mmCIF file of C-alpha atoms in Angstrom:
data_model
loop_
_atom_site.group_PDB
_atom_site.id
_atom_site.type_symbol
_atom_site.label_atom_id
_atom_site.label_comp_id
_atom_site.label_asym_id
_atom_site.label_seq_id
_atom_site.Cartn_x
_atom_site.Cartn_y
_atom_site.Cartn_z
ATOM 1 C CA UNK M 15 85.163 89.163 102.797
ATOM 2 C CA UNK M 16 85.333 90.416 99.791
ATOM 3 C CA UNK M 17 87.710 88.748 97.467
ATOM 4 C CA UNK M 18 88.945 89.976 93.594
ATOM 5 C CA UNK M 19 91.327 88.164 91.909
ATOM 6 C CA UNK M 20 92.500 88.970 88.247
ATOM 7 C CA UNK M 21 94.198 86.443 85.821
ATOM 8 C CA UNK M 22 95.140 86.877 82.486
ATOM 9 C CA UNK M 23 98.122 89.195 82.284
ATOM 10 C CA UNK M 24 101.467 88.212 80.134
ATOM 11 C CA UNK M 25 103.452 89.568 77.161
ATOM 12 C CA UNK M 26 102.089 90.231 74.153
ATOM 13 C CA UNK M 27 102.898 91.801 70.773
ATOM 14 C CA UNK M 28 101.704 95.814 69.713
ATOM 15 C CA UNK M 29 98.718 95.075 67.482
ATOM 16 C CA UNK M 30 97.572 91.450 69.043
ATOM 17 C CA UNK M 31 95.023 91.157 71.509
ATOM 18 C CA UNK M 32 94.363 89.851 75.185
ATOM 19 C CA UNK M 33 91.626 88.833 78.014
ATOM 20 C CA UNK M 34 91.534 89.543 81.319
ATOM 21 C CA UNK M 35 89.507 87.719 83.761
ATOM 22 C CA UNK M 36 88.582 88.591 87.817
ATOM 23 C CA UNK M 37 86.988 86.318 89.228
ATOM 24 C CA UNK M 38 84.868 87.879 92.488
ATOM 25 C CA UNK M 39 83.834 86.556 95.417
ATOM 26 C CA UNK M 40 82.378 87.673 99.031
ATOM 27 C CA UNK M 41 79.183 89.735 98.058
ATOM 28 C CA UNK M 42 76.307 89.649 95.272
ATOM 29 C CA UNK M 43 78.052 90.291 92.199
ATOM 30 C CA UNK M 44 74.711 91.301 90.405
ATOM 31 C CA UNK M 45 73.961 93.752 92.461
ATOM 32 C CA UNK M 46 77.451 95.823 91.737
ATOM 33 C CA UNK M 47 78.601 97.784 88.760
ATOM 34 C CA UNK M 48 82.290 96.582 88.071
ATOM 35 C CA UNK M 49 85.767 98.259 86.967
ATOM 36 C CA UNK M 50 89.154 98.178 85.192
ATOM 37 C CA UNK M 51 91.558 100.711 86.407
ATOM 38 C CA UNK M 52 95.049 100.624 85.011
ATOM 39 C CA UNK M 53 98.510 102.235 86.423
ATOM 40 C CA UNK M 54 101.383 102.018 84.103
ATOM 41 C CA UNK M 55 104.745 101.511 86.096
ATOM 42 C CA UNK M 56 106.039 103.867 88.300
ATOM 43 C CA UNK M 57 103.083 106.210 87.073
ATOM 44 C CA UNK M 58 99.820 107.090 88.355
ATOM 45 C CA UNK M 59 96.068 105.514 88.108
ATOM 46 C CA UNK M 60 93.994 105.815 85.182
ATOM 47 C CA UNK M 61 90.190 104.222 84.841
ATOM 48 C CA UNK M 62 89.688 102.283 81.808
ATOM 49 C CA UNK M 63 86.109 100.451 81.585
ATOM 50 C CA UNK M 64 82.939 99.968 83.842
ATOM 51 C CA UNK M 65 80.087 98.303 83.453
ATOM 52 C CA UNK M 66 76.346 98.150 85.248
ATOM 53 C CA UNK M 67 74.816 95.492 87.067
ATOM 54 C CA UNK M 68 73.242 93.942 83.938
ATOM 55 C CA UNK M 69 75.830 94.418 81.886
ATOM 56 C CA UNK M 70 73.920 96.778 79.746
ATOM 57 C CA UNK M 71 75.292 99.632 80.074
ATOM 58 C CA UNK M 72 79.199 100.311 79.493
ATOM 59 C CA UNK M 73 81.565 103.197 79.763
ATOM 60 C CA UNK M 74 85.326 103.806 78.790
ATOM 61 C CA UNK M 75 87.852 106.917 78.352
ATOM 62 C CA UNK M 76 88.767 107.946 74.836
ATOM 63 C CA UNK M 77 92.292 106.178 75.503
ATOM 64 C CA UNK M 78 90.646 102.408 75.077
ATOM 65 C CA UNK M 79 87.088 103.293 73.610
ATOM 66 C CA UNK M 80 86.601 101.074 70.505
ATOM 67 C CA UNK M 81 89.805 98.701 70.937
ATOM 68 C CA UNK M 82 88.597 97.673 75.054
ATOM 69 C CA UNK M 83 85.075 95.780 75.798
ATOM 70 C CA UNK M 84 84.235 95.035 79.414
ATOM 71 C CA UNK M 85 81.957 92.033 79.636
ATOM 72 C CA UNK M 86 80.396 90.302 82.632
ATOM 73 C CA UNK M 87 79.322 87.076 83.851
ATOM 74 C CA UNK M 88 76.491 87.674 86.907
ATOM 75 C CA UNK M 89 76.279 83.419 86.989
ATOM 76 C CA UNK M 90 80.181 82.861 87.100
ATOM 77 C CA UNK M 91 80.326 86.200 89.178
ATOM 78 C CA UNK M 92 83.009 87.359 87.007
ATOM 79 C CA UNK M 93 84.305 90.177 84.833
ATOM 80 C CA UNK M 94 86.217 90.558 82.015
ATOM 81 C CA UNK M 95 88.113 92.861 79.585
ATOM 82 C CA UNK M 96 89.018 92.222 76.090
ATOM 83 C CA UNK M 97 91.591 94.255 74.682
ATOM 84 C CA UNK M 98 92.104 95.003 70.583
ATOM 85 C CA UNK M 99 95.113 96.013 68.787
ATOM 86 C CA UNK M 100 97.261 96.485 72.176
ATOM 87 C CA UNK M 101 99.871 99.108 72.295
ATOM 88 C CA UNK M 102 102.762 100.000 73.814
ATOM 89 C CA UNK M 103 101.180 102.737 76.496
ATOM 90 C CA UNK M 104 98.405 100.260 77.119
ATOM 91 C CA UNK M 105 101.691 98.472 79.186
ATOM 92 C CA UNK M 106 100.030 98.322 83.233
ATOM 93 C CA UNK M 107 99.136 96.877 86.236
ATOM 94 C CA UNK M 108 95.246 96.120 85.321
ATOM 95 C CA UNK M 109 93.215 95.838 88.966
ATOM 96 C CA UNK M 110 89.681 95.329 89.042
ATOM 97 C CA UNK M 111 87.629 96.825 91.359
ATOM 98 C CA UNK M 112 84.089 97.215 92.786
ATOM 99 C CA UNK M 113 82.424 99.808 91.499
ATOM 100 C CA UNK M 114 79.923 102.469 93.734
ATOM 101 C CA UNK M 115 78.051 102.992 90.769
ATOM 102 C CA UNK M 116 79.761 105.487 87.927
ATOM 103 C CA UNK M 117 82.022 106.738 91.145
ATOM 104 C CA UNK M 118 84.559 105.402 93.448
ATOM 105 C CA UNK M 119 86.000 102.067 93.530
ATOM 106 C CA UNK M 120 85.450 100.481 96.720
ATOM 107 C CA UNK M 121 86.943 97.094 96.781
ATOM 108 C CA UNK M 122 90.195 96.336 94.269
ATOM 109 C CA UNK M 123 91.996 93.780 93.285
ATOM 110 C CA UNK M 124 95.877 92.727 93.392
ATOM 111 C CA UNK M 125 96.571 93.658 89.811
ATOM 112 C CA UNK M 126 97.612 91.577 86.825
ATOM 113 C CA UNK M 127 100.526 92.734 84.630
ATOM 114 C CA UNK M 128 99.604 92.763 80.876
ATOM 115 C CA UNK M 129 103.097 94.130 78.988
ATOM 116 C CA UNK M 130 103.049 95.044 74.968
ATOM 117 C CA UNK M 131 106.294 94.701 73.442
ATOM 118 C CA UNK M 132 107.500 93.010 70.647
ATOM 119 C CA UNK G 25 86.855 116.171 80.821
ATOM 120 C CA UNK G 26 87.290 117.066 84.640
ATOM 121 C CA UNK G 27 90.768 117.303 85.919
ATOM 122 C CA UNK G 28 91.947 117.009 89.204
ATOM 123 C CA UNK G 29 95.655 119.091 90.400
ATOM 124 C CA UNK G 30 96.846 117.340 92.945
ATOM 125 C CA UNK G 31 99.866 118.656 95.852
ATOM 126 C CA UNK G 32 102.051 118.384 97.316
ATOM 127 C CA UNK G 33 104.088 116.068 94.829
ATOM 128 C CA UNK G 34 105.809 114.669 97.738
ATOM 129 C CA UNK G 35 105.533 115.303 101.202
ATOM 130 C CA UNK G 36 108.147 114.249 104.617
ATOM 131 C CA UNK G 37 106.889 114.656 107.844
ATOM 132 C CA UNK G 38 107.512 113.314 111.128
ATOM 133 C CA UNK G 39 105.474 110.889 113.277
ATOM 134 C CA UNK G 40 102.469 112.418 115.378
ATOM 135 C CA UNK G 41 102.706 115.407 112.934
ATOM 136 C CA UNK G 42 99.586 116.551 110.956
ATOM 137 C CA UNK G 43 99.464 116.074 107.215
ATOM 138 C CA UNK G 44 97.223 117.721 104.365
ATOM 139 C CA UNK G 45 96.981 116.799 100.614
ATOM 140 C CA UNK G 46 94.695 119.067 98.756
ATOM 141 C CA UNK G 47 93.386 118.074 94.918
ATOM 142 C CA UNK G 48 91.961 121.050 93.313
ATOM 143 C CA UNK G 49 88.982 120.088 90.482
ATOM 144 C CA UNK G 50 88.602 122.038 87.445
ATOM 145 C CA UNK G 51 84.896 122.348 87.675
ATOM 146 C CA UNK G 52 82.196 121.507 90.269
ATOM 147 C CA UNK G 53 81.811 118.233 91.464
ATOM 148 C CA UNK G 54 80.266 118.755 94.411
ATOM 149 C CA UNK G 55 80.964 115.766 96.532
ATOM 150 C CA UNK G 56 81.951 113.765 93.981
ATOM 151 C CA UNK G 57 85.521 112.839 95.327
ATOM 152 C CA UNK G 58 87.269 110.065 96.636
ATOM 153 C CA UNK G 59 90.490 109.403 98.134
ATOM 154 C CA UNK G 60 92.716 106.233 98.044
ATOM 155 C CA UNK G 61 96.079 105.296 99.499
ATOM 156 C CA UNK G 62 98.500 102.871 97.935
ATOM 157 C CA UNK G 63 100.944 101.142 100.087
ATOM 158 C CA UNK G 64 104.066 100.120 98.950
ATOM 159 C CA UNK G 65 103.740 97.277 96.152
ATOM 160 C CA UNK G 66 100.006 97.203 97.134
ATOM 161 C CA UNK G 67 96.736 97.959 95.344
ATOM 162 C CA UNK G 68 95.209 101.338 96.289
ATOM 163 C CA UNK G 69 92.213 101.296 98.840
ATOM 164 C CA UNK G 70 89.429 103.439 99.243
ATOM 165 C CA UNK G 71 90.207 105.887 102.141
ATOM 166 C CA UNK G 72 87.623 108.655 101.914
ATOM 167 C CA UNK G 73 84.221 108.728 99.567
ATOM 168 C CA UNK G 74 81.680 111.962 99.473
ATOM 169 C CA UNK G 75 84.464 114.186 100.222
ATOM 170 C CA UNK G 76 84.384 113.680 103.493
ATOM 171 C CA UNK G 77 83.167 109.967 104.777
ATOM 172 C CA UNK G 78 85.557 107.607 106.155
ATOM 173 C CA UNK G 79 85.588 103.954 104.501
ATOM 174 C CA UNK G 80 84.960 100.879 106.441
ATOM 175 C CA UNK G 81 88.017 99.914 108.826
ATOM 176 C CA UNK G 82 89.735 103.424 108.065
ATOM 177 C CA UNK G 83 91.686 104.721 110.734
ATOM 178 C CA UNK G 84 89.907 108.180 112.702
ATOM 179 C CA UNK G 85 93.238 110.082 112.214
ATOM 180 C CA UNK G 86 91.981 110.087 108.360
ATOM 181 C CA UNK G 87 89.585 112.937 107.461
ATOM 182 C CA UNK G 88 88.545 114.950 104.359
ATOM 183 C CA UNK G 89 86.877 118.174 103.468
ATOM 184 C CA UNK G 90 85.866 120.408 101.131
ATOM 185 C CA UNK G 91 85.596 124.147 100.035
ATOM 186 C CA UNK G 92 84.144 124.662 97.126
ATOM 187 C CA UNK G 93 86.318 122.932 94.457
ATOM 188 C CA UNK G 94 89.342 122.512 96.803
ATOM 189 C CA UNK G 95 89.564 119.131 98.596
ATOM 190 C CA UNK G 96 91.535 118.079 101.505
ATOM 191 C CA UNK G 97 92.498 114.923 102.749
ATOM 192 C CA UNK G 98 94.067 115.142 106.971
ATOM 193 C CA UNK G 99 96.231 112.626 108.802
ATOM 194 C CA UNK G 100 96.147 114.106 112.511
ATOM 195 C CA UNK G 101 98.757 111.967 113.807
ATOM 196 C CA UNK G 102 101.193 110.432 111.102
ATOM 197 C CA UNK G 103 101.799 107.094 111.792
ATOM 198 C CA UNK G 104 104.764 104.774 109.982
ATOM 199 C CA UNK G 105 102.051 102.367 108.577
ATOM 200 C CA UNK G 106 100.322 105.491 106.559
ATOM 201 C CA UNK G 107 103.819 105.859 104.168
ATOM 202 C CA UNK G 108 102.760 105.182 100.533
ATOM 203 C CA UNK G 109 100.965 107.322 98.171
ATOM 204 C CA UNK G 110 97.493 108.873 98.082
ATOM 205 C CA UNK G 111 95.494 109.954 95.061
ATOM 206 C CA UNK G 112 92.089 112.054 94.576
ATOM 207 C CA UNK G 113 89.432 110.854 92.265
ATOM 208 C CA UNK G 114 86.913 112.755 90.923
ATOM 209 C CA UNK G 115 83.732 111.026 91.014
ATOM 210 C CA UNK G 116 81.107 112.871 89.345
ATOM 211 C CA UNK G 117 81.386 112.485 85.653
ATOM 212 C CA UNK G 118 82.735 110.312 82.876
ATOM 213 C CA UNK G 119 85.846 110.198 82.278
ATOM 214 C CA UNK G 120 86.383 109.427 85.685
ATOM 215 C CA UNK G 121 90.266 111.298 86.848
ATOM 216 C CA UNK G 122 92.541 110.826 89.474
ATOM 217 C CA UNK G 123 95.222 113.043 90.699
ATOM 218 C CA UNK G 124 98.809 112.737 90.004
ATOM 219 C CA UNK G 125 99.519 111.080 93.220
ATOM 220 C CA UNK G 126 101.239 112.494 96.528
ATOM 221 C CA UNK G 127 104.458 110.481 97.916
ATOM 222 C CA UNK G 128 103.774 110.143 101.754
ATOM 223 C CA UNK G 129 107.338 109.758 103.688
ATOM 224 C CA UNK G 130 107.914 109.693 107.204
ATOM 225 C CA UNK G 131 111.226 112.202 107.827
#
């Protein structure tokens, strides 16, 4: 079964900075690109990073591009995202999800809650 | 980038009754398109990828098609456990765009 589990959501100041972790379990992580999408409350779903299989090739929307870095780990099968100089819109639900290539999202996770307020 | 107009905003039907959410994309994506459905205070799942292939463990009362840049995503027979909301996804180029979301009610 395939299992994604996210940890690493809290408060945190505009301008400061936070982690997020999934860790994934169930299939061959290697052989899967991997995701961030994000859904701000009561709103709709937005995508915010993927990554390929080795980790060598990354994507993003213009809304995170230079402050977001996705990041794997193929031996700890686990993905991360870093995210710079938070603001306040950047407030969401972050899920992770298994990635069918650069297209749908298969498999997500339950979400994490990362909120930027001072 | 690609967007995707999504609609009804909001839909009620009754049980047994047929449903259709259409997502319009701005250019072609061929079958680039994916729909998902988000249960209440759940994460979304993958219903429908390729336009029109069912998912693993997806229900047959789900369907989806296509006609040119017009997709459609069918419930035959609306059951209570399908209430939540459903988005599009275009799937064909970066950025990567949902639709706005259509609230599924049973009336």
């Amino acid at each position: 079964e395939v299992q994604l589990v996210e940890s690493g959501g809290g408060l945190v100041q505009p301008g400061r900075s936070l982690k997020l972790s999934c860790a994934a379990s169930g299939f061959t992580f290697s052989n899967y690109y991997m995701a961030w999408v994000r859904q701000a409350p009561k709103k709709g779903l937005e995508w915010v990073a993927t990554i390929s299989t080795s980790g060598s090739r990354t994507y993003y929307p213009d809304s995170v591009k230079g402050r977001f870095t996705i990041s794997r780990d193929n031996a700890k099968s686990s993905l991360y995202l870093q995210m710079n100089s938070l603001k306040s819109e950047d407030t969401a639900t972050y899920y992770c999800a298994r990635q069918f290539s650069l297209h749908w999202f298969a498999y997500w996770g339950q979400g994490t809650l990362v909120t930027v307020s001072s | 980038d690609i967007q995707m107009t999504q609609s009804p905003a909001s839909l009620s039907a009754s049980l047994e009754e047929i449903v259709t959410i259409t997502c319009q994309a701005s250019q072609d994506i061929g079958n680039w398109l994916a729909w998902y459905q988000q249960k209440p205070g759940k994460s979304p799942q993958l219903l429908i990828y390729g336009a029109t292939s069912l998912a693993d463990g997806v229900p047959s009362r789900f369907s989806g098609s296509r006609s040119g840049t017009q997709y459609s995503l069918k419930i035959s027979r609306l059951q209570v456990e399908d209430i939540g909301i459903y988005y599009c996804q275009q799937a064909s180029s970066a950025p990567l765009t949902f639709g706005s979301g259509t609230k599924l009610e049973i009336k």
